[in-house]
Coordinates of C-alpha atoms in Angstrom, one line a residue:
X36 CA -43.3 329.7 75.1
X37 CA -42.1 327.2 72.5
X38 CA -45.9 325.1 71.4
X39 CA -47.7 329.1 71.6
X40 CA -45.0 330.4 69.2
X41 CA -45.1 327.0 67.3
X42 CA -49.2 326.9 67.0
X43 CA -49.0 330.5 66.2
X44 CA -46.8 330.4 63.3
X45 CA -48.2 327.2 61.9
X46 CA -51.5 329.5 61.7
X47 CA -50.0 332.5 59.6
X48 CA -48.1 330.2 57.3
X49 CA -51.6 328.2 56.8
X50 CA -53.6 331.1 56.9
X51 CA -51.8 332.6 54.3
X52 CA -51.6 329.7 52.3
X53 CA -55.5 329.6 52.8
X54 CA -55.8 333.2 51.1
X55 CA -53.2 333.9 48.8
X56 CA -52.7 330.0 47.5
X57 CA -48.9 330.1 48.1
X58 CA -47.1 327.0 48.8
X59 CA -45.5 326.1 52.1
X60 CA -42.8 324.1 52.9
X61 CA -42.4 323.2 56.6
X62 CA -39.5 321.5 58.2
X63 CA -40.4 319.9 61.3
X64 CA -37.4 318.7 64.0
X65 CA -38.9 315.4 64.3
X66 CA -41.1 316.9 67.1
X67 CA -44.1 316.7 65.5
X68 CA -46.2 314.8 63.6
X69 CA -47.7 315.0 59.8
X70 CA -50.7 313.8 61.7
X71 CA -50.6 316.4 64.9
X72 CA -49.6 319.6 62.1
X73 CA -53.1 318.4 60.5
X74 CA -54.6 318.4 63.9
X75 CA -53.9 322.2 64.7
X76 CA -54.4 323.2 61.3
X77 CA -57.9 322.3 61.5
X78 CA -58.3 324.0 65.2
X79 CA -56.8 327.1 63.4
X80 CA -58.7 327.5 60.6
X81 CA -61.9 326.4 61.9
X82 CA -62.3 327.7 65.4
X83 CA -62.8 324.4 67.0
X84 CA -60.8 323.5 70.2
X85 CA -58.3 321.2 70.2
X86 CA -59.4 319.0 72.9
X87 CA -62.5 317.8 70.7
X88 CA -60.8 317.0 67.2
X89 CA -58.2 314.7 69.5
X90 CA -60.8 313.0 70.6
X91 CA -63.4 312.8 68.4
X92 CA -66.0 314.3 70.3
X93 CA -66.9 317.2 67.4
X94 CA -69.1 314.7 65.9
X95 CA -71.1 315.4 69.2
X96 CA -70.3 319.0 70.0
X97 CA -73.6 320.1 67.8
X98 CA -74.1 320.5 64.3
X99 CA -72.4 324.1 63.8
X100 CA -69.1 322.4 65.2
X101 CA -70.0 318.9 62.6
X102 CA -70.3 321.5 59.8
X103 CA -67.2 323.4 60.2
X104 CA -64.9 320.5 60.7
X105 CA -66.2 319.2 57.7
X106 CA -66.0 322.0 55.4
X107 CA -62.7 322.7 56.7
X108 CA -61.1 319.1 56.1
X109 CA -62.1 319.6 52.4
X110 CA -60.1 322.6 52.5
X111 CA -57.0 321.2 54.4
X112 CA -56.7 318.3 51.9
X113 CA -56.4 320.9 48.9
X114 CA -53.9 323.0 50.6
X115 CA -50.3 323.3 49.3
X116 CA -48.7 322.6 52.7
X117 CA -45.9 319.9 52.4
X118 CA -44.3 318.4 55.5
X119 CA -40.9 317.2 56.0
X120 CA -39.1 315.4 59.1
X121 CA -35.8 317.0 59.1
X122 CA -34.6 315.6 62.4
X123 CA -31.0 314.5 62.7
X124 CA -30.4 316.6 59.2
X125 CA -27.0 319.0 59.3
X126 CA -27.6 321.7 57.9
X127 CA -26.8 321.6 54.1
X128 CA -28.7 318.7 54.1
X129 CA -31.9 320.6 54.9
X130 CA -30.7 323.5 52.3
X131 CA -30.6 320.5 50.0
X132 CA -33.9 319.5 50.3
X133 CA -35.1 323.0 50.2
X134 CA -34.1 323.3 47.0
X135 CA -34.8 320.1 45.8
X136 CA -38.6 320.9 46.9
X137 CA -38.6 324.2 45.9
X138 CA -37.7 323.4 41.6
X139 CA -39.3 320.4 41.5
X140 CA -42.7 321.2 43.3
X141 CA -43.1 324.9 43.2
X142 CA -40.9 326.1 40.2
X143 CA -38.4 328.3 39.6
X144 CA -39.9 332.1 39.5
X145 CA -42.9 331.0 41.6
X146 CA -42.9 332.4 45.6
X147 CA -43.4 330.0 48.4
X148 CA -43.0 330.4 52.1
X149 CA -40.6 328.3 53.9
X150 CA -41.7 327.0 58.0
X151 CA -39.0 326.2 60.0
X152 CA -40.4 324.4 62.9
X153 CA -38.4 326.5 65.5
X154 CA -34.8 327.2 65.6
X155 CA -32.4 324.8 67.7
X156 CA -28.9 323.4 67.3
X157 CA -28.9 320.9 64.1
X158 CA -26.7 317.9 63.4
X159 CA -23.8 320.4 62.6
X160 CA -23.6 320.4 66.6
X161 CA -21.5 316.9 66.8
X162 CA -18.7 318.7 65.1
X163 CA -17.9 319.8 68.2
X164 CA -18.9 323.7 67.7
X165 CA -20.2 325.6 70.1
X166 CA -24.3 326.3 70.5
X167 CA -24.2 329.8 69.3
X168 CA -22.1 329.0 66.1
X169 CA -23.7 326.6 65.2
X170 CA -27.3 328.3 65.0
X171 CA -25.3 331.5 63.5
X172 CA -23.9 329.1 60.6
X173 CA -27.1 327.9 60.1
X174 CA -28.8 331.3 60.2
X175 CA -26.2 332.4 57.6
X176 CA -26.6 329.2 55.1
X177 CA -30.8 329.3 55.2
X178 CA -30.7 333.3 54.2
X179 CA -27.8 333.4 51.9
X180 CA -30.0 330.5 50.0
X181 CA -33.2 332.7 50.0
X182 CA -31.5 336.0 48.9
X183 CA -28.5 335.2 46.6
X184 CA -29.6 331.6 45.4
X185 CA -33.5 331.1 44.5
X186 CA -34.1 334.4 43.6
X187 CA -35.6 336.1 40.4
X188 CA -34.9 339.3 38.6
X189 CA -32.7 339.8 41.8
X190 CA -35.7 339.5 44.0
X191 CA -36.0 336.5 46.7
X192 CA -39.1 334.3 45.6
X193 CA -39.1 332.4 49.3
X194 CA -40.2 333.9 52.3
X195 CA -38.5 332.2 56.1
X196 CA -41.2 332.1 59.1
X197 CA -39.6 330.7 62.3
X198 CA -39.5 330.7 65.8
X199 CA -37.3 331.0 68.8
X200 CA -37.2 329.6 72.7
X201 CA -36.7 332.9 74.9
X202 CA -34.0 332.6 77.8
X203 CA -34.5 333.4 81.6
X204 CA -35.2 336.8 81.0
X205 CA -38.0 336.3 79.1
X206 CA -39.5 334.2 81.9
X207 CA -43.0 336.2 82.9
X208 CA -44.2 333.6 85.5
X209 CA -45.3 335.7 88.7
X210 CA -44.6 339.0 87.3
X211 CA -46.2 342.3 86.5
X212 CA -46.0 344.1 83.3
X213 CA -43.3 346.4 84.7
X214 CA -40.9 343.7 85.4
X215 CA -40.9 341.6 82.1
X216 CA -38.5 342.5 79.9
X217 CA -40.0 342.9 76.4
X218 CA -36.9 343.6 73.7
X219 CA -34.4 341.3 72.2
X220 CA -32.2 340.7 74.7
X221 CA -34.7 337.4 75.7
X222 CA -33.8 335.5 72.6
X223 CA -31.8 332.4 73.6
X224 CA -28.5 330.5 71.9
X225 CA -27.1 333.5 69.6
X226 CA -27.2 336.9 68.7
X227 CA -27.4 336.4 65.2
X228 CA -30.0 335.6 65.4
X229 CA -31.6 338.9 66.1
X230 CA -28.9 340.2 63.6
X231 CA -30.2 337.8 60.3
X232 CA -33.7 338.5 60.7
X233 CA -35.8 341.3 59.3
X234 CA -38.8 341.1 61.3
X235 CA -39.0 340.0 64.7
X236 CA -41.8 339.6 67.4
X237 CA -42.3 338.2 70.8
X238 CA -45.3 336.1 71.8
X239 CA -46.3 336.0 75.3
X240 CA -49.6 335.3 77.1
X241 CA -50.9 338.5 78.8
X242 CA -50.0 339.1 82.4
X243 CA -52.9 339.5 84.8
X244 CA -52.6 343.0 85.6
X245 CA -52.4 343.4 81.3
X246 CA -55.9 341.9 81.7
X247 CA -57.1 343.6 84.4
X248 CA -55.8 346.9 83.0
X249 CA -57.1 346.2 78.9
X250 CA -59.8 344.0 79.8
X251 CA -61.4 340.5 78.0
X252 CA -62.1 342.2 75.0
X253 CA -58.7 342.8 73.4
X254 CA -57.2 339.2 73.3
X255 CA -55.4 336.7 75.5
X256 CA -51.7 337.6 74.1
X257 CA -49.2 339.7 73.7
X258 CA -47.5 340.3 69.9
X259 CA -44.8 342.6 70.5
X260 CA -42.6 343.9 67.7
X261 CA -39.0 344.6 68.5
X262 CA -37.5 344.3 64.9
X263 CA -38.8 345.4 61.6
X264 CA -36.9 346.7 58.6
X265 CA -39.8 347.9 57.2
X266 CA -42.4 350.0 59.3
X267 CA -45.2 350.9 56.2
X268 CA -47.1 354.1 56.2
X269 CA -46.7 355.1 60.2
X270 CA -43.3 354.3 61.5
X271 CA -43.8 356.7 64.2
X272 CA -46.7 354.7 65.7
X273 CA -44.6 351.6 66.0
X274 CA -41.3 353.6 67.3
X275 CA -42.4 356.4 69.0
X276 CA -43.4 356.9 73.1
X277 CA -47.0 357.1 74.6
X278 CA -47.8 359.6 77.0
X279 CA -49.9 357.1 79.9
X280 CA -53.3 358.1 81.8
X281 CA -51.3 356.6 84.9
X282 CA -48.1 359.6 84.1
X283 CA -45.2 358.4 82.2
X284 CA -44.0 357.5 78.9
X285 CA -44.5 353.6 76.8
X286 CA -43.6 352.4 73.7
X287 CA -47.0 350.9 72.6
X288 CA -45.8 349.0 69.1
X289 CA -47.7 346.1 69.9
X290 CA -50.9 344.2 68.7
X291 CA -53.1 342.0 70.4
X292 CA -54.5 338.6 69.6

């Protein structure tokens, strides 16, 4: 689901601007707006739906929902989030800007995180390649930059958040639990992609027999890991099998929000 995975990762990379003060950068395809960006920043960050910021109506919604718009503009205008319309860009073009931005605004030594809007064929694609190379070449350019060319001490200073369009696997419409398939094999275009990354998770909206089963209280989605290099202080709670009330083994490795 393209806008959840989208809304989500605008959130995290905003969020953790919000608490740790480190810049972000986000490339948009030409999709979305500076303006509409804004918009779900300011949903995000200050619990207040959508629908009423698009249409004004918060100034009526009561003076909790006045209040925290308010305070949270203030907060929105202060934040390092840059945007930039990188539709129609090839590649090296973007990697350009990237570190055009990135020595000029940030400075060199100084960490920043790097949004990519979501991941889908760029300009490169009139050259006549096919889908999958294309998005592998890209893949390639955008982490050999973060790892072997803005780095310090040896260490990468930029950290990539993106997201991916699942294929017909990952379709979950009238299913159960038992039939969706919840690993890699639903990301769409290439396999490098799943190869490049370090950390990878699917988004989904919970099935109803996941709410029936878990109940209201423990979210509306589902944020399952299927990659991670790096596991912290339990790896065998995100790898191992669950022994089931119902009989049966699961792999639980998943969070809910």
């Amino acid at each position: 689901h393209t806008r959840c995975s989208r809304d989500w990762s605008s959130d995290v990379c905003s969020s953790d601007l919000a608490m740790h003060d480190v810049p972000v950068l986000h490339f948009d395809n030409g999709e979305m707006s500076k303006e509409e960006v804004i918009m779900r920043q300011c949903a995000a960050l200050s619990h207040v739906p959508m629908h009423l910021l698009e249409t004004g109506n918060w100034r009526k919604a009561g003076e909790d929902v006045v209040e925290r718009v308010r305070s949270t503009w203030k907060k929105i205008k202060n934040l390092k989030f840059y945007y930039y319309n990188v539709g129609g860009m090839t590649t090296d073009q973007m990697i350009n800007n990237l570190k055009r931005f990135y020595y000029s605004r940030v400075g060199r030594g100084n960490q920043m995180i790097f949004s990519f809007d979501y991941i889908k064929p760029s300009a490169d694609a009139d050259a006549g390649k096919p889908e999958w190379q294309v998005i592998g070449e890209m893949l390639n350019k955008f982490k050999k930059t973060i790892q072997r060319d803005i780095v310090q001490d040896q260490k990468p200073m930029i950290s990539m958040f993106t997201s991916i369009q699942s294929n017909r696997s990952g379709i979950t419409t009238n299913r159960n639990s038992d039939a969706v398939n919840d690993d890699e094999g639903i990301v769409s275009m290439s396999d490098r992609i799943t190869h490049y990354c370090s950390h990878m998770a699917i988004l989904r909206h919970k099935l109803a027999d996941e709410v029936q089963q878990e109940g209201s209280g423990f979210g509306t989605h589902k944020l399952i890991f299927v990659k991670s290099r790096f596991l912290g202080s339990d790896p065998a709670g995100a790898l191992n099998l669950v022994q089931m009330p119902e009989g049966g083994l699961k792999k639980i490795g998943r969070a809910h929000v």
